[in-house]
Amino acid sequence: GAVVVDLSSLWAGPLCANVLGLGGARVIKVESTIRPDGARLGPPAFYDLLHAGHESVALDLRTPAGQQSLRDLLQRADVVIEASRPRALAAMGASFAAMHAAGWRGRWVSITGHGGEGDAAQRVAFGDDAAVAGGLVASDADGRVFCGDAIADPATGLLAATVVLQALADGVSGHFGVSLAGTA
């Protein structure tokens, strides 16, 4: 019955939201009207699979009204899933720190490529390069090879869902960071 606001895109965050939805959570997918989820450019069946049964909200995050609507949604959430660079949400007053300062006490999971602090926080990652950065490679007669296609994405999505489910079960709130490279 938890309310989950999913601000993420592509694969890891939406998979986390999907698992929580399958577990009974009410999931609200939020997209920017000018920058929708990049997974919409891929096979529609994949996007539909990850977001089946979820509510969908499109907001113009360039406007004060859109930013206020986002903060209102976040304030009502038990769980927030996001995978943006730290400055993006901070600029709208919708970061974990801003929401916490406003009295919000839910569970916030940040999914990053290489971690949430230092220079690594600004680095974008995708499943294959994050897996290599995390050391998840194998070797064959031709040299180094990937262990699987974009394997860091689903592994990170499942780990993030596990972290959220454990926090909900334990009654713990706070900010939880999960990175693709760290998961790999």
Tab-separated table of C-alpha atoms in Angstrom:
chain	number	residue	atom	x	y	z
A	1	GLY	CA	0.000	0.000	0.000
A	2	ALA	CA	2.985	2.359	-0.045
A	3	VAL	CA	2.856	5.300	-2.445
A	4	VAL	CA	5.906	5.287	-4.734
A	5	VAL	CA	6.815	8.276	-6.895
A	6	ASP	CA	9.091	7.147	-9.716
A	7	LEU	CA	11.178	9.947	-11.229
A	8	SER	CA	13.606	7.550	-12.901
A	9	SER	CA	13.936	6.471	-16.508
A	10	LEU	CA	15.277	3.746	-18.753
A	11	TRP	CA	15.769	0.483	-16.855
A	12	ALA	CA	17.148	0.261	-13.290
A	13	GLY	CA	14.751	2.704	-11.584
A	14	PRO	CA	11.652	1.563	-13.484
A	15	LEU	CA	12.503	-2.069	-12.654
A	16	CYS	CA	12.720	-1.094	-8.974
A	17	ALA	CA	9.318	0.616	-9.261
A	18	ASN	CA	7.892	-2.404	-11.091
A	19	VAL	CA	8.959	-4.787	-8.311
A	20	LEU	CA	7.447	-2.474	-5.681
A	21	GLY	CA	4.234	-2.266	-7.733
A	22	LEU	CA	4.075	-6.045	-7.987
A	23	GLY	CA	4.404	-6.073	-4.195
A	24	GLY	CA	1.280	-3.942	-3.806
A	25	ALA	CA	2.613	-0.382	-3.913
A	26	ARG	CA	0.778	2.391	-5.754
A	27	VAL	CA	3.357	3.628	-8.278
A	28	ILE	CA	3.125	7.072	-9.860
A	29	LYS	CA	5.497	7.546	-12.821
A	30	VAL	CA	6.469	11.211	-13.276
A	31	GLU	CA	7.908	12.469	-16.542
A	32	SER	CA	8.893	15.882	-17.787
A	33	THR	CA	6.796	17.092	-20.700
A	34	ILE	CA	9.974	18.211	-22.476
A	35	ARG	CA	12.161	15.238	-21.541
A	36	PRO	CA	10.140	12.030	-21.237
A	37	ASP	CA	11.621	8.680	-20.246
A	38	GLY	CA	14.203	7.657	-22.866
A	39	ALA	CA	12.829	4.106	-22.781
A	40	ARG	CA	9.866	5.421	-24.769
A	41	LEU	CA	12.211	5.521	-27.778
A	42	GLY	CA	12.804	1.772	-27.587
A	43	PRO	CA	10.434	-1.143	-28.004
A	44	PRO	CA	6.982	-0.147	-26.649
A	45	ALA	CA	6.498	-3.611	-25.140
A	46	PHE	CA	9.549	-3.111	-22.886
A	47	TYR	CA	8.311	0.253	-21.610
A	48	ASP	CA	4.823	-1.173	-21.094
A	49	LEU	CA	6.203	-4.179	-19.204
A	50	LEU	CA	8.109	-2.007	-16.720
A	51	HIS	CA	5.233	0.441	-16.178
A	52	ALA	CA	2.192	-1.852	-16.291
A	53	GLY	CA	-0.392	-0.835	-13.715
A	54	HIS	CA	1.378	2.401	-12.809
A	55	GLU	CA	-0.224	5.807	-12.843
A	56	SER	CA	1.434	8.381	-15.081
A	57	VAL	CA	1.880	12.129	-14.604
A	58	ALA	CA	3.529	14.533	-17.059
A	59	LEU	CA	4.716	17.864	-15.648
A	60	ASP	CA	6.299	20.906	-17.247
A	61	LEU	CA	9.224	21.143	-14.844
A	62	ARG	CA	10.387	24.437	-16.377
A	63	THR	CA	7.476	26.239	-14.725
A	64	PRO	CA	6.915	27.137	-11.057
A	65	ALA	CA	3.527	25.378	-11.213
A	66	GLY	CA	5.095	22.172	-12.535
A	67	GLN	CA	7.814	22.278	-9.901
A	68	GLN	CA	5.238	22.851	-7.156
A	69	SER	CA	3.163	19.920	-8.443
A	70	LEU	CA	6.289	17.765	-8.266
A	71	ARG	CA	7.028	18.827	-4.676
A	72	ASP	CA	3.382	18.140	-3.733
A	73	LEU	CA	3.624	14.621	-5.181
A	74	LEU	CA	6.891	13.984	-3.376
A	75	GLN	CA	5.433	15.206	-0.080
A	76	ARG	CA	2.703	12.524	-0.325
A	77	ALA	CA	5.107	9.708	-1.241
A	78	ASP	CA	6.272	6.949	1.055
A	79	VAL	CA	9.051	6.136	-1.427
A	80	VAL	CA	10.811	8.225	-4.079
A	81	ILE	CA	12.929	6.637	-6.799
A	82	GLU	CA	15.193	8.960	-8.767
A	83	ALA	CA	18.159	8.632	-11.051
A	84	SER	CA	19.084	12.212	-11.844
A	85	ARG	CA	22.214	14.229	-11.312
A	86	PRO	CA	22.147	15.888	-7.877
A	87	ARG	CA	21.846	19.438	-9.214
A	88	ALA	CA	18.727	18.718	-11.304
A	89	LEU	CA	16.294	18.162	-8.420
A	90	ALA	CA	18.089	20.629	-6.136
A	91	ALA	CA	17.447	23.421	-8.650
A	92	MET	CA	13.695	22.779	-8.289
A	93	GLY	CA	13.709	22.513	-4.497
A	94	ALA	CA	12.802	18.850	-4.943
A	95	SER	CA	15.942	17.080	-3.716
A	96	PHE	CA	16.052	14.731	-0.746
A	97	ALA	CA	17.653	17.493	1.340
A	98	ALA	CA	14.958	20.025	0.414
A	99	MET	CA	12.118	17.570	1.027
A	100	HIS	CA	13.640	16.433	4.326
A	101	ALA	CA	14.015	20.080	5.422
A	102	ALA	CA	10.305	20.526	4.602
A	103	GLY	CA	9.413	17.661	6.949
A	104	TRP	CA	9.208	14.710	4.554
A	105	ARG	CA	10.256	11.456	6.247
A	106	GLY	CA	9.944	8.730	3.613
A	107	ARG	CA	12.419	6.498	1.837
A	108	TRP	CA	14.379	8.067	-1.012
A	109	VAL	CA	16.471	5.868	-3.272
A	110	SER	CA	18.962	7.542	-5.602
A	111	ILE	CA	20.160	5.350	-8.439
A	112	THR	CA	23.398	6.652	-9.928
A	113	GLY	CA	25.989	5.445	-12.357
A	114	HIS	CA	29.025	5.759	-10.121
A	115	GLY	CA	27.844	7.040	-6.751
A	116	GLY	CA	26.306	10.208	-5.398
A	117	GLU	CA	29.342	12.135	-4.145
A	118	GLY	CA	32.440	13.724	-5.578
A	119	ASP	CA	33.344	13.805	-9.249
A	120	ALA	CA	31.735	10.410	-9.781
A	121	ALA	CA	28.299	11.871	-9.028
A	122	GLN	CA	28.369	13.785	-12.305
A	123	ARG	CA	29.304	10.785	-14.453
A	124	VAL	CA	26.566	9.199	-16.526
A	125	ALA	CA	26.604	5.418	-16.854
A	126	PHE	CA	24.797	2.750	-18.786
A	127	GLY	CA	24.616	-0.960	-18.053
A	128	ASP	CA	27.664	-2.115	-20.005
A	129	ASP	CA	30.131	0.623	-19.075
A	130	ALA	CA	28.976	0.559	-15.438
A	131	ALA	CA	29.472	-3.203	-15.323
A	132	VAL	CA	33.016	-2.820	-16.618
A	133	ALA	CA	33.697	0.022	-14.149
A	134	GLY	CA	32.492	-2.266	-11.373
A	135	GLY	CA	34.768	-5.081	-12.544
A	136	LEU	CA	32.026	-7.333	-13.897
A	137	VAL	CA	33.857	-8.707	-16.934
A	138	ALA	CA	35.050	-12.110	-18.003
A	139	SER	CA	37.743	-13.339	-20.357
A	140	ASP	CA	37.682	-15.762	-23.210
A	141	ALA	CA	40.216	-16.710	-25.892
A	142	ASP	CA	39.700	-13.334	-27.590
A	143	GLY	CA	40.175	-11.227	-24.452
A	144	ARG	CA	37.786	-9.468	-22.093
A	145	VAL	CA	34.042	-9.808	-22.689
A	146	PHE	CA	30.846	-8.562	-21.066
A	147	CYS	CA	29.181	-10.981	-18.644
A	148	GLY	CA	25.761	-10.062	-20.020
A	149	ASP	CA	24.017	-7.350	-21.983
A	150	ALA	CA	23.568	-4.231	-19.813
A	151	ILE	CA	23.647	-6.474	-16.732
A	152	ALA	CA	24.260	-3.626	-14.263
A	153	ASP	CA	20.806	-2.156	-15.001
A	154	PRO	CA	18.585	-5.056	-13.897
A	155	ALA	CA	20.942	-5.993	-11.053
A	156	THR	CA	20.799	-2.418	-9.723
A	157	GLY	CA	17.015	-2.230	-10.113
A	158	LEU	CA	16.596	-5.411	-8.095
A	159	LEU	CA	19.076	-4.266	-5.435
A	160	ALA	CA	17.284	-0.906	-5.124
A	161	ALA	CA	13.936	-2.682	-4.713
A	162	THR	CA	15.467	-4.900	-2.022
A	163	VAL	CA	16.801	-1.857	-0.165
A	164	VAL	CA	13.384	-0.152	-0.268
A	165	LEU	CA	11.475	-3.277	0.766
A	166	GLN	CA	13.827	-3.817	3.712
A	167	ALA	CA	13.491	-0.160	4.768
A	168	LEU	CA	9.702	-0.422	4.598
A	169	ALA	CA	9.704	-3.687	6.579
A	170	ASP	CA	11.996	-2.203	9.236
A	171	GLY	CA	10.161	1.133	9.392
A	172	VAL	CA	13.344	2.975	8.462
A	173	SER	CA	13.298	6.222	6.501
A	174	GLY	CA	16.128	8.128	4.875
A	175	HIS	CA	18.239	8.495	1.772
A	176	PHE	CA	19.607	5.332	0.172
A	177	GLY	CA	22.136	5.346	-2.658
A	178	VAL	CA	22.594	2.522	-5.125
A	179	SER	CA	24.999	2.777	-8.070
A	180	LEU	CA	25.247	0.709	-11.218
A	181	ALA	CA	29.032	0.387	-10.970
A	182	GLY	CA	28.871	-0.389	-7.229
A	183	THR	CA	26.242	-3.070	-7.797
A	184	ALA	CA	28.335	-4.638	-10.559
